[in-house]
mmCIF file of C-alpha atoms in Angstrom:
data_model
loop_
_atom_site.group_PDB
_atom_site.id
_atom_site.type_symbol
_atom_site.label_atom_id
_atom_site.label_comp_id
_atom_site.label_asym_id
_atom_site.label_seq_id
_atom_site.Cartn_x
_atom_site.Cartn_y
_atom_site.Cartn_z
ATOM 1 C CA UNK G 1 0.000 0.000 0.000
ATOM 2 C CA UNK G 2 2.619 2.053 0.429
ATOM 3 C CA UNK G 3 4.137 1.739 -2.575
ATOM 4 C CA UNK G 4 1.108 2.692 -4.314
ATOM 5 C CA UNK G 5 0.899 5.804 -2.584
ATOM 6 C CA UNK G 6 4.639 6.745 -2.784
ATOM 7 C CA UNK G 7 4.275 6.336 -6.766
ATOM 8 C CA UNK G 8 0.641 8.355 -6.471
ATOM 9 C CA UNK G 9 2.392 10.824 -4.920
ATOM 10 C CA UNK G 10 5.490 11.066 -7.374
ATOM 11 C CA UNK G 11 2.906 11.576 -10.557
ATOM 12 C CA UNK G 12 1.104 14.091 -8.470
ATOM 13 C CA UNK G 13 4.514 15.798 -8.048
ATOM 14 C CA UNK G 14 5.304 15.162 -11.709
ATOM 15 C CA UNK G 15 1.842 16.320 -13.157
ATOM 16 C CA UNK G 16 2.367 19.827 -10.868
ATOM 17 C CA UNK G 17 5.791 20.530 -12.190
ATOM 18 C CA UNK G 18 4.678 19.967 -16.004
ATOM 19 C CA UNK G 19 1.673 22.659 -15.007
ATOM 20 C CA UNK G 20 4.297 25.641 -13.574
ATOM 21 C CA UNK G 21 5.917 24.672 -16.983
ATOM 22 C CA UNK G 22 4.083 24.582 -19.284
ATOM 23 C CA UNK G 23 2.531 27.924 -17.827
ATOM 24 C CA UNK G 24 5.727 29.235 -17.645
ATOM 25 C CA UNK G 25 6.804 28.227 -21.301
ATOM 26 C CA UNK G 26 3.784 30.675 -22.237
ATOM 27 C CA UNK G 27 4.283 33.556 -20.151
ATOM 28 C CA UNK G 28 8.457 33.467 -20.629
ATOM 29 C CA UNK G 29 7.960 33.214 -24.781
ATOM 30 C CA UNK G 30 4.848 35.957 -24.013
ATOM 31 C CA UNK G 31 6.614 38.520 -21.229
ATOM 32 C CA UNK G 32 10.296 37.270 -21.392
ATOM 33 C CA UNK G 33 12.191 35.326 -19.462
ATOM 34 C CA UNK G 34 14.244 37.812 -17.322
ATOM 35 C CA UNK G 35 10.456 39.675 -16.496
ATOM 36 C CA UNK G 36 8.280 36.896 -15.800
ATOM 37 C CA UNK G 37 7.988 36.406 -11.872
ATOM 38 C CA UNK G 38 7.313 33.193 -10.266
ATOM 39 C CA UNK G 39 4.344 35.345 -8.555
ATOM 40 C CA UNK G 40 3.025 35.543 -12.282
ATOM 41 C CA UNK G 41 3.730 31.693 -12.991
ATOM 42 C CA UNK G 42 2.415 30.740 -10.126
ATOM 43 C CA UNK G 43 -1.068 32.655 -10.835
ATOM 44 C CA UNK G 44 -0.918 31.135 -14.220
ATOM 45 C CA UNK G 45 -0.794 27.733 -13.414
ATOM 46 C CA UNK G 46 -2.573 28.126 -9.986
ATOM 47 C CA UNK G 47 -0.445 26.367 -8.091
ATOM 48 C CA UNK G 48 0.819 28.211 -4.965
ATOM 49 C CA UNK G 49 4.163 30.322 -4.894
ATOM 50 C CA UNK G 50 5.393 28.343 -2.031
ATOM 51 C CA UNK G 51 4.941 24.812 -3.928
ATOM 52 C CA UNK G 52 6.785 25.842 -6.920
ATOM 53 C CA UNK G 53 9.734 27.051 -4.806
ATOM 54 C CA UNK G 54 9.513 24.106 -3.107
ATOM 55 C CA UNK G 55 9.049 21.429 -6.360
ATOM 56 C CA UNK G 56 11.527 24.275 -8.582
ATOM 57 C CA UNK G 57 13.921 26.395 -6.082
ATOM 58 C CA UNK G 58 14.182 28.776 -9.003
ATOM 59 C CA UNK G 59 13.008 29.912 -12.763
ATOM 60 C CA UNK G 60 16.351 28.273 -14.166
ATOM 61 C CA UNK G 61 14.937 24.576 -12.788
ATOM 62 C CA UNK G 62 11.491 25.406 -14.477
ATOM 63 C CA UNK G 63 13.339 26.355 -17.431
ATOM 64 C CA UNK G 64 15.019 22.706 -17.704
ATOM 65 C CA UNK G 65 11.859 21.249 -17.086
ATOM 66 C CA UNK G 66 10.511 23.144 -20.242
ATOM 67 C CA UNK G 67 13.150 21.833 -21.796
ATOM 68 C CA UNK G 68 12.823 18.040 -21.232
ATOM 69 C CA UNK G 69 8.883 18.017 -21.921
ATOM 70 C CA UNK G 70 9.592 20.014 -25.167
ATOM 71 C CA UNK G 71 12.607 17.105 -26.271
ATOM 72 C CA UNK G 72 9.966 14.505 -24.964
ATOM 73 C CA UNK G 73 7.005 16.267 -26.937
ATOM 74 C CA UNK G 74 9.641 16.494 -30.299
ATOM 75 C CA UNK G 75 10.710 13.174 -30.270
ATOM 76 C CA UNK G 76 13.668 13.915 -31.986
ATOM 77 C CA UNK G 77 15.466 11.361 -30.319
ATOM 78 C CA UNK G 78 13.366 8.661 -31.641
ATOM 79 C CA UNK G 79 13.246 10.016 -35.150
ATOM 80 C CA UNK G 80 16.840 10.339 -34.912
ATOM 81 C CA UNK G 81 17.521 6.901 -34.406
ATOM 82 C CA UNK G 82 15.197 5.580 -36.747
ATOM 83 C CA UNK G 83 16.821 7.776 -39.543
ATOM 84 C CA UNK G 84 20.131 5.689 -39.016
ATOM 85 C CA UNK G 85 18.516 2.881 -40.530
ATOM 86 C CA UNK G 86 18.176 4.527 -43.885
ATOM 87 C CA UNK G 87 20.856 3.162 -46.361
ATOM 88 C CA UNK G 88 20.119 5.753 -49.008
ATOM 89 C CA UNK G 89 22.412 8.796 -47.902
ATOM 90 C CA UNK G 90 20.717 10.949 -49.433
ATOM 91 C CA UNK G 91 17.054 9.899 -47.659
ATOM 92 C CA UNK G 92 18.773 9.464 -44.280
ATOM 93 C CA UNK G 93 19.530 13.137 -44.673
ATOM 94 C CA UNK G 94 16.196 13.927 -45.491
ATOM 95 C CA UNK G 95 15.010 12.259 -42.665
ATOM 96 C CA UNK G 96 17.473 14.597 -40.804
ATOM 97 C CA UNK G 97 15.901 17.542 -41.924
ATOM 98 C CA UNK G 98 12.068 16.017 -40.516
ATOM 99 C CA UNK G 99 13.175 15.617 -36.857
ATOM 100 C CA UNK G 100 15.577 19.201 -36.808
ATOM 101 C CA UNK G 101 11.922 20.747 -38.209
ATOM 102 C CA UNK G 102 9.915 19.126 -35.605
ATOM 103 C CA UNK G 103 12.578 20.372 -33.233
ATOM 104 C CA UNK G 104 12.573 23.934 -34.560
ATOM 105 C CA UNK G 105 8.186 23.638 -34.651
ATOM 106 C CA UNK G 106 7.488 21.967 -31.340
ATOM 107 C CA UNK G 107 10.129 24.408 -29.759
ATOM 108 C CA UNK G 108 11.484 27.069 -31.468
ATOM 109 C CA UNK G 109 10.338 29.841 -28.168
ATOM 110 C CA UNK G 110 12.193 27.335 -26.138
ATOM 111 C CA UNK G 111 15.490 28.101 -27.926
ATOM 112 C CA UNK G 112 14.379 32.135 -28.315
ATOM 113 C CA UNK G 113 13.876 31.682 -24.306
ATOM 114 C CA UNK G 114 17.343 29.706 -23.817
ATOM 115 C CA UNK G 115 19.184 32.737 -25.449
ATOM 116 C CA UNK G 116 17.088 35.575 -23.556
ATOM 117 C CA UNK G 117 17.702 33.572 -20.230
ATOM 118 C CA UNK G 118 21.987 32.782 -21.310
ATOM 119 C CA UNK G 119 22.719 36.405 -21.602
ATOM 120 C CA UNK G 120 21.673 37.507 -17.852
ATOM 121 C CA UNK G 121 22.267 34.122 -16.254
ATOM 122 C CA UNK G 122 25.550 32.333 -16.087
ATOM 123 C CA UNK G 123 23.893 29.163 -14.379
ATOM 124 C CA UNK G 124 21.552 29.132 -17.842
ATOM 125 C CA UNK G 125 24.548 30.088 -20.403
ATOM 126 C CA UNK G 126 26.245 26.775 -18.456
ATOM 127 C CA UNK G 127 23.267 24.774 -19.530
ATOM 128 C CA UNK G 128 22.694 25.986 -23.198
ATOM 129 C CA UNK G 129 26.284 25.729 -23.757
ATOM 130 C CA UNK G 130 25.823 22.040 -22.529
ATOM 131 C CA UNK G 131 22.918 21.316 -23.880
ATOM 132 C CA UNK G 132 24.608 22.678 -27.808
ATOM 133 C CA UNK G 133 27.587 20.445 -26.762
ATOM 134 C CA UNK G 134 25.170 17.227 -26.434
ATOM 135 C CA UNK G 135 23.607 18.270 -29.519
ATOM 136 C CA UNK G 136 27.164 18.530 -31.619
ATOM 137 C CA UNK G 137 28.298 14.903 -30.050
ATOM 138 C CA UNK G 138 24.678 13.468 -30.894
ATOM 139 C CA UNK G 139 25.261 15.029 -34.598
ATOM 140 C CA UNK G 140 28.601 13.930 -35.455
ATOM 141 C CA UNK G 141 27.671 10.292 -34.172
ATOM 142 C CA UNK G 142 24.567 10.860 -36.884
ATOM 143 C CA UNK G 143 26.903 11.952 -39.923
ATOM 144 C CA UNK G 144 30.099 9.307 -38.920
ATOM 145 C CA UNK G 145 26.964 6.877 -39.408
ATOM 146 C CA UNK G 146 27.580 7.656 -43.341
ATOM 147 C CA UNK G 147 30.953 6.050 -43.522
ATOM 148 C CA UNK G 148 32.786 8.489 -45.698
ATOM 149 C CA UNK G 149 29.725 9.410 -48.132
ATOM 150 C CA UNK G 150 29.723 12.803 -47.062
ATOM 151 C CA UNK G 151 32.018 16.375 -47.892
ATOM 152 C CA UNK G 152 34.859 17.445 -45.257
ATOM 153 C CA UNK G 153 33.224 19.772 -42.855
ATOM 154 C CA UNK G 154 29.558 17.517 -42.719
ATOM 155 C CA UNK G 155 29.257 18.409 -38.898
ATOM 156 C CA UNK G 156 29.748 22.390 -39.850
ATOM 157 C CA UNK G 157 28.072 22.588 -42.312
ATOM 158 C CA UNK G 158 25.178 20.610 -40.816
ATOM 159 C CA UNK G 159 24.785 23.376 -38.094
ATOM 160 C CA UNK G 160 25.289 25.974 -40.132
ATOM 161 C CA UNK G 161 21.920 24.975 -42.456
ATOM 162 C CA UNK G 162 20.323 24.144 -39.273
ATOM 163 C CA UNK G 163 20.703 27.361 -37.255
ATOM 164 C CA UNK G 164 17.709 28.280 -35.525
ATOM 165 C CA UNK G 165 18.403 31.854 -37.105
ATOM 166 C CA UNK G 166 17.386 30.503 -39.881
ATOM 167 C CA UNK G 167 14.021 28.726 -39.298
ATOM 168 C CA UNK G 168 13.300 31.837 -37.581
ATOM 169 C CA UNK G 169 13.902 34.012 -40.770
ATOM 170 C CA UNK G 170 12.445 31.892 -42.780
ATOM 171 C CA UNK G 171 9.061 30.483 -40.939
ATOM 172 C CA UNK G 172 8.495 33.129 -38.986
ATOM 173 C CA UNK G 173 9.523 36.650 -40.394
ATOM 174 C CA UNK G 174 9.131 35.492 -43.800
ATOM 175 C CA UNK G 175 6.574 33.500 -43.441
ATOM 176 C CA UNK G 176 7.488 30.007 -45.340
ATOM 177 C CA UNK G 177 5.101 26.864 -44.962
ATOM 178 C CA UNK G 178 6.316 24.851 -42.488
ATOM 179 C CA UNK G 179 6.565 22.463 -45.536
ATOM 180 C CA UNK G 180 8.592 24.805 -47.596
ATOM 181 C CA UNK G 181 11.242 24.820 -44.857
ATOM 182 C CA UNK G 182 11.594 21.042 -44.671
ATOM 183 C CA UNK G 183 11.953 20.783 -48.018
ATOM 184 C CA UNK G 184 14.038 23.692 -48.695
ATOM 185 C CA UNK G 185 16.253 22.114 -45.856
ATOM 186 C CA UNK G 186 16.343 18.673 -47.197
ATOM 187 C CA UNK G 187 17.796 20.125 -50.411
ATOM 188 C CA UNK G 188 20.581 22.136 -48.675
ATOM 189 C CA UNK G 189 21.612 19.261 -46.302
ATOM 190 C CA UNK G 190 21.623 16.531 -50.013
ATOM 191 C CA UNK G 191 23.473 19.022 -51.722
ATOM 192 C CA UNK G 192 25.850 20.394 -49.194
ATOM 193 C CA UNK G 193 26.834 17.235 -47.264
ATOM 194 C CA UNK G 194 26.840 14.006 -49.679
ATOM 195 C CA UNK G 195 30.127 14.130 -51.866
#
């Protein structure tokens, strides 16, 4: 019985900490990061000051929280893994560019929020510059996957075409189908990468 109630409990905990976030996601992509209060969170996802201090310490632990249900919510990871079975370099790439849009269109005010958050807290800068480290190790285990089939450079030019500067220019200023950009990014990744 006790077990139940100790794993009750823990998705109680869990379902309150994905409510300050995903409260939180909205009012730091709305207000920014750096103005958003955990007062204002807090009456946003109506769950008392106190508890998210208590569940969160501070707004750069909701932030990672954010994070993780966002890569969760992406599934990059998955799509990423199932794009090393491709033989065809050239689809494999293509698959590529899928999960880095679904990255870019299930969280592209997470990254905006990231950079707001990096330049006023060194504790956040730490974990973005982490978090782009992961992503560069993850990536170059992706291209090595193509045993020599691609140009010198793959990894740098890979995150140069997939610079969330880019997306943003593109599907947001500019106004591109989401469509447009996947396809437009396919064709830069086949024609930039495979020798």
């Amino acid at each position: 019985m006790a077990v139940k109630e100790e794993s009750h409990r823990a998705r109680q905990a869990q379902a309150t900490k994905e409510q300050v976030a995903r409260a939180a996601r909205e009012l730091f992509a709305e207000q920014g990061y750096v103005a958003t209060t955990i007062a204002a969170i807090s009456e946003a996802a109506r769950i008392p000051a106190q508890t998210i201090y208590s569940a969160f310490g501070n707004k750069a632990a909701i932030l990672k929280e954010i994070s993780r249900i966002w890569i969760v919510e992406a599934e990059t990871r998955r799509l990423a893994q199932e794009s090393l079975a491709i033989k065809d370099p050239a689809e494999r790439l293509r698959s590529a560019a899928h999960w880095q849009t679904r990255q870019f269109e299930t969280g592209i005010d997470v990254i905006r929020i990231y950079q707001e958050a990096a330049r006023v807290d060194q504790q956040i800068a730490g974990q973005l510059a982490r978090m782009l480290k992961a992503r560069e190790q993850e990536l170059e285990i992706f291209l090595n996957s193509f045993k020599g089939q691609l140009k010198p450079k793959a990894l740098d030019l890979f995150i140069a075409c997939t610079a969330a500067e880019i997306y943003r220019t593109l599907v947001l200023d500019r106004h591109w189908p989401i469509e447009d950009y996947e396809r437009w990014l396919a064709d830069t990744l086949v024609t930039q990468l495979i020798r």
